[in-house]
Structure formats: structure tokens, C-alpha cells
Amino acid sequence: MWTFFYSFWNSLMDHNNRRNDREWKIFS
């Protein structure tokens, strides 16, 4: 369960960092 969640979250964050880096900096 944790492995799935971690890989899913990691890929999701990586995808967002590549596309919406500027937008995520505003939310941070």
C-alpha cells in the first residue's frame, strides 16, 4: 500500500514540477 502511494505521489509531484513549477511555487 505505501509503496503504491509513494510511487503514485512521487510521479504526480514530478509531473507537476515539470509542467507547473511556477504555479506550485505560489501555493507553496
mmCIF file of C-alpha atoms in Angstrom:
data_model
loop_
_atom_site.group_PDB
_atom_site.id
_atom_site.type_symbol
_atom_site.label_atom_id
_atom_site.label_comp_id
_atom_site.label_asym_id
_atom_site.label_seq_id
_atom_site.Cartn_x
_atom_site.Cartn_y
_atom_site.Cartn_z
ATOM 1 C CA MET A 1 0.000 0.000 0.000
ATOM 2 C CA TRP A 2 2.672 2.509 0.996
ATOM 3 C CA THR A 3 4.792 1.574 -1.985
ATOM 4 C CA PHE A 4 1.921 2.238 -4.343
ATOM 5 C CA PHE A 5 1.059 5.503 -2.653
ATOM 6 C CA TYR A 6 4.672 6.651 -2.630
ATOM 7 C CA SER A 7 5.258 5.853 -6.289
ATOM 8 C CA PHE A 8 1.974 7.464 -7.256
ATOM 9 C CA TRP A 9 2.692 10.604 -5.231
ATOM 10 C CA ASN A 10 6.269 10.774 -6.470
ATOM 11 C CA SER A 11 5.262 10.566 -10.121
ATOM 12 C CA LEU A 12 2.487 13.080 -9.552
ATOM 13 C CA MET A 13 4.811 15.603 -7.915
ATOM 14 C CA ASP A 14 7.415 15.070 -10.610
ATOM 15 C CA HIS A 15 4.832 15.694 -13.299
ATOM 16 C CA ASN A 16 3.622 18.870 -11.614
ATOM 17 C CA ASN A 17 7.143 20.129 -11.063
ATOM 18 C CA ARG A 18 7.867 19.817 -14.761
ATOM 19 C CA ARG A 19 4.672 21.433 -16.038
ATOM 20 C CA ASN A 20 3.514 23.830 -13.320
ATOM 21 C CA ASP A 21 6.677 24.770 -11.479
ATOM 22 C CA ARG A 22 5.717 28.443 -11.333
ATOM 23 C CA GLU A 23 2.162 27.741 -10.187
ATOM 24 C CA TRP A 24 3.298 25.375 -7.449
ATOM 25 C CA LYS A 25 5.691 27.989 -6.097
ATOM 26 C CA ILE A 26 2.696 30.233 -5.484
ATOM 27 C CA PHE A 27 0.900 27.516 -3.497
ATOM 28 C CA SER A 28 3.962 26.577 -1.506
#
